Coordinates of C-alpha atoms in Angstrom, one line a residue:
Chain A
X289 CA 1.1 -26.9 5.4
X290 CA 4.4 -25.2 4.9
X291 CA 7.1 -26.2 6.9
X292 CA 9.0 -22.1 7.9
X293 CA 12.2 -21.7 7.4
X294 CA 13.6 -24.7 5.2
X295 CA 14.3 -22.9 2.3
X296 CA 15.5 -19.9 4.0
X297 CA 18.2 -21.9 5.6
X298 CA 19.4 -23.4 2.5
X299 CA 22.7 -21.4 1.9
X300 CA 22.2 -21.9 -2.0
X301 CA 18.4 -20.8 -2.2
X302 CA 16.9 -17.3 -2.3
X303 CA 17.0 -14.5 0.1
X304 CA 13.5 -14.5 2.2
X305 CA 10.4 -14.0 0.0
X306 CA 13.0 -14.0 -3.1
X307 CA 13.9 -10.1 -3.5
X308 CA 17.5 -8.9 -2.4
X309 CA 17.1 -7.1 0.9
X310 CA 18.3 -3.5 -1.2
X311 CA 15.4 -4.0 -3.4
X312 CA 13.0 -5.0 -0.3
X313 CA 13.9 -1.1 1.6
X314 CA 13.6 0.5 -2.3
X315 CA 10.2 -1.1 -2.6
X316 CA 9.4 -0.2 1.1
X317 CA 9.8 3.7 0.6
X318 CA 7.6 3.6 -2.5
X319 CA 4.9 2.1 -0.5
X320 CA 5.3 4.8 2.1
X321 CA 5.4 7.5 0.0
X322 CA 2.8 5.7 -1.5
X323 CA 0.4 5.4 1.7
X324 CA 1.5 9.1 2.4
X325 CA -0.3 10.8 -1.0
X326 CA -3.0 8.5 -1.2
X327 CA -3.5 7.9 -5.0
X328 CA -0.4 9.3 -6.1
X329 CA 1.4 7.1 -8.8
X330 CA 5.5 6.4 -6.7
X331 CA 7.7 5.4 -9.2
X332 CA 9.9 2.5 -8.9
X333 CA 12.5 0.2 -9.7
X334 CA 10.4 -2.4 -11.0
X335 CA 12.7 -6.0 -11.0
X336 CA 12.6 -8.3 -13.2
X337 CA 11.1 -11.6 -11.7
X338 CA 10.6 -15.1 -12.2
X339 CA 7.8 -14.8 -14.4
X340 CA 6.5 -12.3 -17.2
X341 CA 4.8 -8.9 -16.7
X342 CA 1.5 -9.2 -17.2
X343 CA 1.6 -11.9 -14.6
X344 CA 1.2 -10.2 -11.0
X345 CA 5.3 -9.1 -11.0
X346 CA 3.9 -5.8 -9.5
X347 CA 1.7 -7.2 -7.0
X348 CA 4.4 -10.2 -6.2
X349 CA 6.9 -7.3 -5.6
X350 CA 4.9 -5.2 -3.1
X351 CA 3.9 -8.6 -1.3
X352 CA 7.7 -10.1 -1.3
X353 CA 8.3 -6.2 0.1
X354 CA 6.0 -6.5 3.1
X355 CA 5.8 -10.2 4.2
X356 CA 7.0 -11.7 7.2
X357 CA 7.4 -14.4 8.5
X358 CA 4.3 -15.1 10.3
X359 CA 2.2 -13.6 7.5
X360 CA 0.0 -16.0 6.1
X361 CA -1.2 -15.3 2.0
X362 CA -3.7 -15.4 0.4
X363 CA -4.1 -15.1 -3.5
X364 CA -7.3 -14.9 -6.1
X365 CA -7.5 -14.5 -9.6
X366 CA -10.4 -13.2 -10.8
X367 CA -11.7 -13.8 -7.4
X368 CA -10.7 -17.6 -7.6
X369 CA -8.3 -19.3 -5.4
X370 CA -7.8 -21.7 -7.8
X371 CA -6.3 -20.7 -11.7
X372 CA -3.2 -21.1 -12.8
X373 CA -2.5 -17.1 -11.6
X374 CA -3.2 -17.7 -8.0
X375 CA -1.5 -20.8 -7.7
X376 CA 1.5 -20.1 -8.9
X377 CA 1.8 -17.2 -6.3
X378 CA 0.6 -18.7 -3.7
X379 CA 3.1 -21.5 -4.8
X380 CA 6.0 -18.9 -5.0
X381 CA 5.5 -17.3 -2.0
X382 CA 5.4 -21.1 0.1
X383 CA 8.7 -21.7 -1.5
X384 CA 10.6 -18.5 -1.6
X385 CA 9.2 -17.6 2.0
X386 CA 7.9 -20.7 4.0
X387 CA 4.9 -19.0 4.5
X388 CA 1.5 -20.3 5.3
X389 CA -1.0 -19.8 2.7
X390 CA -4.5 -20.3 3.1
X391 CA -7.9 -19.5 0.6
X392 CA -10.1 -18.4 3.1
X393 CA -10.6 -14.6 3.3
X394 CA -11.0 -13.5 7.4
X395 CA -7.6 -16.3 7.9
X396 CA -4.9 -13.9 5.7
X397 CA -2.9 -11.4 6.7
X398 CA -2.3 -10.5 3.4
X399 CA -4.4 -11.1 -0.1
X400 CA -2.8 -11.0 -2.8
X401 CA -5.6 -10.3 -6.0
X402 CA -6.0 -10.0 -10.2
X403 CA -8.8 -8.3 -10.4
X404 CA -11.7 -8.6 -7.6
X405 CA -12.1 -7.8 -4.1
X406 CA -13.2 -10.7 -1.5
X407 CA -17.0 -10.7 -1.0
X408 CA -16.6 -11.1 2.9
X409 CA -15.2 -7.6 4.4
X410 CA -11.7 -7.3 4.9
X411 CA -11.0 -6.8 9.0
X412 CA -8.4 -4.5 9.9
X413 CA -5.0 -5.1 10.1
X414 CA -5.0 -6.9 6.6
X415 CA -3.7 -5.9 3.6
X416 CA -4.9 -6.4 -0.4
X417 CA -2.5 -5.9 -2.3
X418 CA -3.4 -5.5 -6.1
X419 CA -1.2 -6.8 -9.3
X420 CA -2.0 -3.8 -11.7
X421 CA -1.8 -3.4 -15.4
X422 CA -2.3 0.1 -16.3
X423 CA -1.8 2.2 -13.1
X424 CA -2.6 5.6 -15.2
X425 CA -6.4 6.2 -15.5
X426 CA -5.7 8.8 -18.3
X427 CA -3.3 6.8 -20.7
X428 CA -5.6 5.8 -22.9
X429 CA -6.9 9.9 -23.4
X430 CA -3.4 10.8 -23.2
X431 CA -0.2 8.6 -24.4
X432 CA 2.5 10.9 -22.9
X433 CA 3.7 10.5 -19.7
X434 CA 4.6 14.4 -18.9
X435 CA 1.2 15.3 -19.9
X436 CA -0.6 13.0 -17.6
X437 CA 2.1 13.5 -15.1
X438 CA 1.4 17.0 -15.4
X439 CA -2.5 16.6 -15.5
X440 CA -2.2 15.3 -12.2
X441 CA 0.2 17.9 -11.0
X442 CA -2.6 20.4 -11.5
X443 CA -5.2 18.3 -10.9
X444 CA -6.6 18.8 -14.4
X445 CA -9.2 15.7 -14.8
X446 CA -11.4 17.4 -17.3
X447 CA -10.4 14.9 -19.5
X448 CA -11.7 12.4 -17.9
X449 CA -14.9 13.6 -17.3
X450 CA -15.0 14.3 -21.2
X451 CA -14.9 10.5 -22.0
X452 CA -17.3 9.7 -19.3
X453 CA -19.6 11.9 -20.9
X454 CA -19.3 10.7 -24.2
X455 CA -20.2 7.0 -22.9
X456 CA -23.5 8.2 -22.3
X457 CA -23.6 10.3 -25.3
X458 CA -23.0 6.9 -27.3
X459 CA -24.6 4.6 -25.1
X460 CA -26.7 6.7 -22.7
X461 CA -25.3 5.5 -19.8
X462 CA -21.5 5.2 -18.5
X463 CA -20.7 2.1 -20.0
X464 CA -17.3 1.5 -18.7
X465 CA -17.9 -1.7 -16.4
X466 CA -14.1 -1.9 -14.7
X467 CA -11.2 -0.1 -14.2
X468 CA -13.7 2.7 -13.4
X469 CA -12.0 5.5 -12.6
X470 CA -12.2 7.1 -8.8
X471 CA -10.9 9.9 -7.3
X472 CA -9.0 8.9 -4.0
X473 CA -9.8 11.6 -0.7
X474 CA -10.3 14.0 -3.0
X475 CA -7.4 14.8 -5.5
X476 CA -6.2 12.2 -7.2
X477 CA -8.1 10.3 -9.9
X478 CA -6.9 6.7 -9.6
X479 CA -7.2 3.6 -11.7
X480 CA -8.6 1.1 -9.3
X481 CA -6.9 -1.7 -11.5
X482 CA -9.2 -3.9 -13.9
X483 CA -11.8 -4.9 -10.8
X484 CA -15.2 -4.9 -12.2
X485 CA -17.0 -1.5 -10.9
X486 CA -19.0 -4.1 -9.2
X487 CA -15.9 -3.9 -6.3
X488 CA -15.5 0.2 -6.6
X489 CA -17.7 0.8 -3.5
X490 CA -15.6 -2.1 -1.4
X491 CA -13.2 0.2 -1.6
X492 CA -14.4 3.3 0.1
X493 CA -13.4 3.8 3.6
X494 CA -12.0 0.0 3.9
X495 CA -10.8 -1.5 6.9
X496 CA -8.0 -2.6 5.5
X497 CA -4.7 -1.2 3.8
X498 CA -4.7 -1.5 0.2
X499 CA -1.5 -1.5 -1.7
X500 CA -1.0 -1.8 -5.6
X501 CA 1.5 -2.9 -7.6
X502 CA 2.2 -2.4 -11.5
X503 CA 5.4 -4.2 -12.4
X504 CA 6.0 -3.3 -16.1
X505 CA 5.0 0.4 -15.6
X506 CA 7.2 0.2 -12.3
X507 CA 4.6 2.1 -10.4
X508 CA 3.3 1.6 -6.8
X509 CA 0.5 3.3 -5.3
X510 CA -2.1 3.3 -1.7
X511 CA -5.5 3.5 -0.3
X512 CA -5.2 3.7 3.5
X513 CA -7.6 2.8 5.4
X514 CA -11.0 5.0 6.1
X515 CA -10.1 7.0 2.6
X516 CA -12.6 8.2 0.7
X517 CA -12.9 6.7 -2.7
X518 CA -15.3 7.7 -4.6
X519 CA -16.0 6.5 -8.2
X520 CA -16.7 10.0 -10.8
X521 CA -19.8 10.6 -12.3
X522 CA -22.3 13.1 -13.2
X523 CA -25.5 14.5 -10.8
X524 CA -28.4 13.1 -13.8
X525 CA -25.9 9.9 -14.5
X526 CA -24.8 8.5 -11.1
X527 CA -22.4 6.0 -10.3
X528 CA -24.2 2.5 -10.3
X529 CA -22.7 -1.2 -10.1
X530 CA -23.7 -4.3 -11.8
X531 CA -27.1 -6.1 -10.9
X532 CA -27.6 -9.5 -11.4
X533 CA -31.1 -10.7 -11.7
X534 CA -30.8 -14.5 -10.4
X535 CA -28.8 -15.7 -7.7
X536 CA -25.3 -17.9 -7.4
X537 CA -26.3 -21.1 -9.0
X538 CA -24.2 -22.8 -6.6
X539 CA -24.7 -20.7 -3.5
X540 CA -27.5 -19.4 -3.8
X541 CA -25.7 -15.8 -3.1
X542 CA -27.2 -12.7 -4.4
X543 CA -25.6 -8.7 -3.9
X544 CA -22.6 -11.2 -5.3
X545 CA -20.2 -10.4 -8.5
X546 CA -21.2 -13.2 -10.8
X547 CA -19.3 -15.1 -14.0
X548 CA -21.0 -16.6 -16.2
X549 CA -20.6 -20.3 -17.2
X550 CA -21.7 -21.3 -20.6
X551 CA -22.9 -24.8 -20.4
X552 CA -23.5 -26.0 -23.8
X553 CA -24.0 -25.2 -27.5
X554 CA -27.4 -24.8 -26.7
X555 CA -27.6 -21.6 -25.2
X556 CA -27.3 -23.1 -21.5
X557 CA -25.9 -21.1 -19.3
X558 CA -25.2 -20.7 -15.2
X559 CA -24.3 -17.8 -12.8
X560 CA -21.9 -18.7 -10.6
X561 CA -20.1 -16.6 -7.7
X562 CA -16.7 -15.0 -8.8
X563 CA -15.4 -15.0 -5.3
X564 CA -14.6 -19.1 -4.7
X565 CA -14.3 -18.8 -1.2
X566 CA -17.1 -17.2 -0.8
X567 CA -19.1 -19.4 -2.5
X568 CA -17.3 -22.7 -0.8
X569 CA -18.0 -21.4 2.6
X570 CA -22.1 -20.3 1.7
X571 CA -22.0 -24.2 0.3
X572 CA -20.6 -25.4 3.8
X573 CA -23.4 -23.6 5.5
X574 CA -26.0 -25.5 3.7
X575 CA -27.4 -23.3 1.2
X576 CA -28.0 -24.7 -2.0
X577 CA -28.1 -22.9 -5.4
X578 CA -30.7 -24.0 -8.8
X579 CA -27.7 -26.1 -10.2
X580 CA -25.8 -27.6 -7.4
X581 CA -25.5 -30.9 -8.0
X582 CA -25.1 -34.1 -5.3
X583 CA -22.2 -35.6 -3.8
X584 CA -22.3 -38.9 -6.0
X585 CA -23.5 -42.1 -3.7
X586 CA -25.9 -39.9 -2.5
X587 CA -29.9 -40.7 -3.2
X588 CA -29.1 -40.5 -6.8
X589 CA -32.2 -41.0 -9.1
X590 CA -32.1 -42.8 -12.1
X591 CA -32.2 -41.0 -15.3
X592 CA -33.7 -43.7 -17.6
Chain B
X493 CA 39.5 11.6 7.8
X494 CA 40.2 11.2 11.4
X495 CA 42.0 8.8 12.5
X496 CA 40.4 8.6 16.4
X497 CA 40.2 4.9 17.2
X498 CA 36.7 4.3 17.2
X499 CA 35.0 2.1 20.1
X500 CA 33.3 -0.8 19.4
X501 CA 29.5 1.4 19.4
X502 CA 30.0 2.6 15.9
X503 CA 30.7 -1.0 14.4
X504 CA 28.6 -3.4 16.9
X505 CA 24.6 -2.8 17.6
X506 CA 23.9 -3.4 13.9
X507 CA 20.8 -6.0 12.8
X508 CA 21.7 -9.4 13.9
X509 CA 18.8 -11.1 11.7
X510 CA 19.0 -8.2 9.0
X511 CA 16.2 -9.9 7.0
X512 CA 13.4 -10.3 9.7
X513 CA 14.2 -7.6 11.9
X514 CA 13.6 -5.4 9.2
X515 CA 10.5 -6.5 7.9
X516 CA 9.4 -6.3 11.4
X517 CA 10.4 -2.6 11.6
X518 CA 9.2 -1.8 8.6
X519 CA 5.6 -3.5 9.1
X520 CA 5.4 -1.5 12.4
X521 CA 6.2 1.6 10.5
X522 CA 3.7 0.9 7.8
X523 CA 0.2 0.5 9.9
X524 CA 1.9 3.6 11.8
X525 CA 1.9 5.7 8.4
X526 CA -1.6 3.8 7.3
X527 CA -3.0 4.5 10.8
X528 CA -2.0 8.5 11.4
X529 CA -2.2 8.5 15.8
X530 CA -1.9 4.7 16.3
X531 CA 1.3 3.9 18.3
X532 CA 2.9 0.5 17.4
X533 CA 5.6 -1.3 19.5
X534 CA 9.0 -1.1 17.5
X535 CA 11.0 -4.6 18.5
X536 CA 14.3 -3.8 19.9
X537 CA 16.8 -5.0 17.4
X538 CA 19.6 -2.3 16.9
X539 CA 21.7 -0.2 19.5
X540 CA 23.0 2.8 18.6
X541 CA 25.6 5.1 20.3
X542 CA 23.7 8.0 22.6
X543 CA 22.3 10.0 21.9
X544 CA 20.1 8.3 18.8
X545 CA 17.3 6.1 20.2
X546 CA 16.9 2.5 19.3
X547 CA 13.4 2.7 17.9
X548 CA 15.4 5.8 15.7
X549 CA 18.4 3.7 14.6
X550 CA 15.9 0.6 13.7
X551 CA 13.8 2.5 11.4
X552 CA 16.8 4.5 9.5
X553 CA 18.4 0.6 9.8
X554 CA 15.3 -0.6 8.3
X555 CA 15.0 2.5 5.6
X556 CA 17.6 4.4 4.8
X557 CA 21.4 3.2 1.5
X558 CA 23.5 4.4 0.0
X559 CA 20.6 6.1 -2.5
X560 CA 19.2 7.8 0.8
X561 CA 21.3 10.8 1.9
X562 CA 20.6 11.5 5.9
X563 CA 20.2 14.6 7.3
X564 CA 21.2 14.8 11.6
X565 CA 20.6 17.4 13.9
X566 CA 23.1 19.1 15.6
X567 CA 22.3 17.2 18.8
X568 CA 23.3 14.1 16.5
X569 CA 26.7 15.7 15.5
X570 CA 28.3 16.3 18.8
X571 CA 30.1 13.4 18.6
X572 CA 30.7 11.7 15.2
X573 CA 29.4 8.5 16.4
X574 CA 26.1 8.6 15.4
X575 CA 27.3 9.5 11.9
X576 CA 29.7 7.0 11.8
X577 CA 27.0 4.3 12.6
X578 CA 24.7 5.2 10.1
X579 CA 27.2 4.8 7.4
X580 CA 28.7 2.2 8.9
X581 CA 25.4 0.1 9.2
X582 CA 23.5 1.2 6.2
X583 CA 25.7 3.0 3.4
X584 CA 23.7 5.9 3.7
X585 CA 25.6 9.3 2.8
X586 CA 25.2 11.8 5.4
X587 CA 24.4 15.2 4.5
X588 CA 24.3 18.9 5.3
X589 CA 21.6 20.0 3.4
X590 CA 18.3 19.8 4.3
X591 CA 17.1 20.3 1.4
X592 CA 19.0 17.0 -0.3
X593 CA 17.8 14.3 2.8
X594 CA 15.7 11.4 1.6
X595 CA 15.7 11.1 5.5
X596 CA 16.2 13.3 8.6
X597 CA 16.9 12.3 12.3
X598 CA 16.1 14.6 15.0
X599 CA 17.3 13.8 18.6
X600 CA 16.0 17.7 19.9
X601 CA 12.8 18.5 18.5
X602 CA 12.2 21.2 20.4
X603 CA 15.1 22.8 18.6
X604 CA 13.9 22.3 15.3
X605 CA 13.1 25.9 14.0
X606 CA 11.2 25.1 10.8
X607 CA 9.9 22.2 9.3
X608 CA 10.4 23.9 5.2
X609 CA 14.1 23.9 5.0
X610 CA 13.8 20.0 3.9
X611 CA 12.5 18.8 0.5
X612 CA 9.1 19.0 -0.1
X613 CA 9.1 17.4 -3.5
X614 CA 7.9 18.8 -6.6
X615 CA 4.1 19.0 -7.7
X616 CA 5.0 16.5 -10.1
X617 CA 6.7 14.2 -8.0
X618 CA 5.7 14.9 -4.7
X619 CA 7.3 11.7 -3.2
X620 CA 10.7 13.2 -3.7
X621 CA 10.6 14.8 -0.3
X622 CA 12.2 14.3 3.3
X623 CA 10.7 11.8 5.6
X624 CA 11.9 13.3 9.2
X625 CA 12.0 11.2 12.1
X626 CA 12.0 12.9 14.9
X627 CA 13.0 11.1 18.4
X628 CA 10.3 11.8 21.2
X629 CA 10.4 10.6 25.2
X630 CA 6.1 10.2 25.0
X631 CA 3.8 9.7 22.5
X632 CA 0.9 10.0 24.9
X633 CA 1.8 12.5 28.0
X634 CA 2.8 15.5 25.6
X635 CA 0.7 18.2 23.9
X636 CA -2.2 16.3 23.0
X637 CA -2.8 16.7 19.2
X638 CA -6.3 15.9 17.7
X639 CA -6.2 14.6 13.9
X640 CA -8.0 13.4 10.8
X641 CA -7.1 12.8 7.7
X642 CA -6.8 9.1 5.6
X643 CA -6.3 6.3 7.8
X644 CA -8.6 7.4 10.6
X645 CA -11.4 6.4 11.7
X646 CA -13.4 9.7 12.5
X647 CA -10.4 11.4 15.0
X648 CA -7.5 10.1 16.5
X649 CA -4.9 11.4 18.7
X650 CA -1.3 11.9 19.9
X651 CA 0.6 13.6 22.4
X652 CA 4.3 13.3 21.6
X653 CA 6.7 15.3 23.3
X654 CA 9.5 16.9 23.0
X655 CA 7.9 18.5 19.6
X656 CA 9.4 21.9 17.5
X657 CA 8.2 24.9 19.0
X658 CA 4.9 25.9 16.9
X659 CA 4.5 23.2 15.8
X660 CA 0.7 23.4 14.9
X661 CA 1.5 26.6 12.3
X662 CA 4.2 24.6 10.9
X663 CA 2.1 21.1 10.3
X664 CA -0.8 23.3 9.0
X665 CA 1.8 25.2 6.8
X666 CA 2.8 21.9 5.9
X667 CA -0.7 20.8 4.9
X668 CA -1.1 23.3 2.7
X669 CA 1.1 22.4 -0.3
X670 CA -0.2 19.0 -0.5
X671 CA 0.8 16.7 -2.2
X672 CA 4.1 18.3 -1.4
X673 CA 5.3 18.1 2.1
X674 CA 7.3 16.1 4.5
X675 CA 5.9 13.1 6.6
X676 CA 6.6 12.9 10.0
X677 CA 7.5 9.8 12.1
X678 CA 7.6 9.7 15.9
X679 CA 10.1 7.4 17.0
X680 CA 9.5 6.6 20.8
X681 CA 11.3 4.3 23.1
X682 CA 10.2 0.9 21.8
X683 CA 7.8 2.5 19.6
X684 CA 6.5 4.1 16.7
X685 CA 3.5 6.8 15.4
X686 CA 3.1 9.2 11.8
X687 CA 1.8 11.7 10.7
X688 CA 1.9 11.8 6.7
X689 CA 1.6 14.6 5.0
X690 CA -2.4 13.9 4.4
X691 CA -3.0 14.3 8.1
X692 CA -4.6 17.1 9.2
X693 CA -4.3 18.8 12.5
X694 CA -8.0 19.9 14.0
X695 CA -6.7 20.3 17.4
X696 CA -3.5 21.2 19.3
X697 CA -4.4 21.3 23.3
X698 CA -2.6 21.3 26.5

């Protein structure tokens, strides 16, 4: 698909995977410091890049930091392979890197996501790397950085706990739904970046390495693989995730993360699977969810 | 400064493909850290004056500017060669003080008294702290160490030798102040193996 190497030999275009090589070894002790304190928050010298925060620049950092050139990418948005997010990415990393890119899961090396982990189990030897907004779980109970900096120095998480508490207090559960809060091998509590809880338990000793990226806080942080992450809650009120009570209405997948479609101003509405490539290679397989339609041509009925 | 003619060692055996050879490297180094015990082949891409290993000079290549100041044990200052090629190749200022080394390199292990004189960063910031790479002949027909810790599957296990003399008091003393602490990497002939600070030692046998 991508021819290696043609831009890289272009004496006028980027450096490899478009960060300067200074940049590349800064970003590269962050993300072993990073993988050393599992959890902990590295700083770093966030770049500026050729699109806006809030766009992935953390994620496309870490990736640009740690692909090669016989990597081959993946990236999802919201667990889809095909917005406007992923593509451009994808897009960037083909032309700043000649590498190969690809939208099925098991193929990359490395996966690139906003938001969701795959449905099918990462293998090991691959790495997700995360673009993250917020990297600190206690900002929005505490807006100054020496306090939460210190709250994790002394591994002071009450707080937390406190707003947990008050969710079910309100609500009578723990009504967070994502970005819920984990504590990684026991000592730090970690923001596991806006996935929807749904994903929390995927990450719990996972196969593969999991780096994240936050561009406009300029923080990088690590799961290794076989860590314990573990999402906080209380004995009466444990952890659950999301349960869907009908299946992929394309797929037919169930124990999937679902988005719902609304149809029309009617009130119609679908399920459909989050994870695109999931749900393309379930459809490959032959099963059929309520709603999928025909390929047109074939044994169409009329609707008179 | 001296003004001793310097042989072509100090200025040649640098990265000739600077951008993949040290992605490569630094991949290699990465699972290493990821995988505490798991050995990973470390291409040959740099050669360094004796006594600093390749694997050695291709990670410190790969790691360490001129905002890293190296640390070098006395077995790497005998000759100012190995200084001079680290600075030469990568910018890096080299230092006296332990306690001031992004990086250290260790060519004699077994002389290495105590693992606490080098930065063990700050409860706050715990990543400002010494990685030490310390050059090994074995990773597998040494002292065979039994760990666990994130990144391993159950146990895994490594037997590097030469390694500082009690070594198992001083990784378990090590331990202890996490999140502080150093991170260890083995550098091998042609490869490379970690021990992060998260790592924990269960066994140290024969």
């Amino acid at each position: 698909m991508n021819a290696p190497d043609t831009q890289t030999q272009n004496l006028a275009s980027y450096n490899f995977a478009y960060l300067d090589e200074q940049t590349k070894r800064m970003i590269r002790r962050a993300i072993l410091k990073g993988i050393a304190i599992p959890g902990y928050q590295v700083p770093f010298a966030s770049r500026e890049m050729p699109m806006p925060y809030g766009w992935g620049t953390g994620g496309v950092q870490v990736t640009a930091a740690i692909i090669g050139r016989d990597d081959v990418l993946k990236v999802i948005d919201q667990g889809a392979d095909d917005t406007t997010n992923a593509v451009s990415i994808r897009a960037f990393f083909a032309k700043t890197a000649g590498v190969a890119t690809t939208t099925s899961t098991p193929d990359a090396s490395i996966i690139q996501t906003r938001h969701r982990i795959p449905e099918t189990p990462l293998h090991a030897g691959q790495v997700l790397v995360y673009q993250v907004p917020i990297p600190e779980p206690l900002r929005f109970l505490e807006p100054r950085e020496t306090e939460t900096r210190k709250m994790h120095a002394l591994e002071e998480y009450g707080l937390m706990h406190v707003k947990l508490y008050e969710d079910i207090a309100r609500n009578g559960r723990i009504a967070t739904t994502y970005a819920y809060p984990v504590k990684v091998e026991g000592r730090y509590v970690m923001d596991p970046s806006p996935t929807p809880k749904f994903d929390n338990p995927k990450m719990h000793q996972s196969e593969a390495l999991q780096l994240f990226g936050a561009g406009r806080e300029k923080r990088i942080y690590a799961i290794p693989p076989h860590t314990d992450v573990v999402s906080l809650d209380f004995e009466d009120h444990p952890f659950e995730i999301q349960h869907f009570d009908q299946p992929c209405a394309l797929c037919g997948g169930e124990q999937v993360y679902l988005d719902e479609v609304v149809l029309d101003d009617h009130g119609g509405r679908m399920f459909v699977c989050s994870d695109t490539h999931h749900c393309e290679s379930r459809r490959a397989d032959g099963h059929r969810g309520a709603l999928l339609g025909d390929e047109p041509g074939q044994d169409k009925e009329a609707m008179a | 400064m001296t003004m001793a003619p310097h042989s072509s060692t100090v200025y040649e055996g640098g990265f000739s493909d600077p951008v993949g050879a040290s992605q490569a490297v630094f991949r290699a180094l990465m699972n290493a850290i990821a995988r505490p015990g798991s050995i990973h082949a470390v291409p040959h891409v740099t050669t360094p004056p004796a006594p600093l290993m390749a694997s050695a000079s291709a990670l410190i290549a790969t790691l360490a500017d001129a905002d890293t100041p190296v640390w070098l044990d006395p077995a790497l200052t005998k000759t100012a060669a190995v200084r001079d090629w680290i600075v030469f190749h990568t910018g890096a200022p080299v230092t006296d003080q332990r306690s001031e080394a992004s990086f250290a390199l260790v060519a004699a292990p077994q002389n290495l008294s105590a693992l606490n004189g080098f930065a063990l960063g700050s409860q706050e910031f715990p990543d400002r702290s010494t990685s030490v790479i310390l050059q090994v002949s074995t990773l597998t027909g040494g002292t065979r160490l039994t760990l666990e810790g994130p990144g391993i599957k159950g146990q895994s296990s490594l037997a590097p030798d030469p390694m500082p003399q009690h070594f198992a008091a001083q990784w378990m003393a090590n331990r202890a102040v996490f999140p502080r602490g150093i991170d260890l990497i083995l550098a091998a002939p042609g490869s490379v193996a970690a021990m992060p600070r998260s790592t924990r030692l269960i066994r140290s046998e024969a």
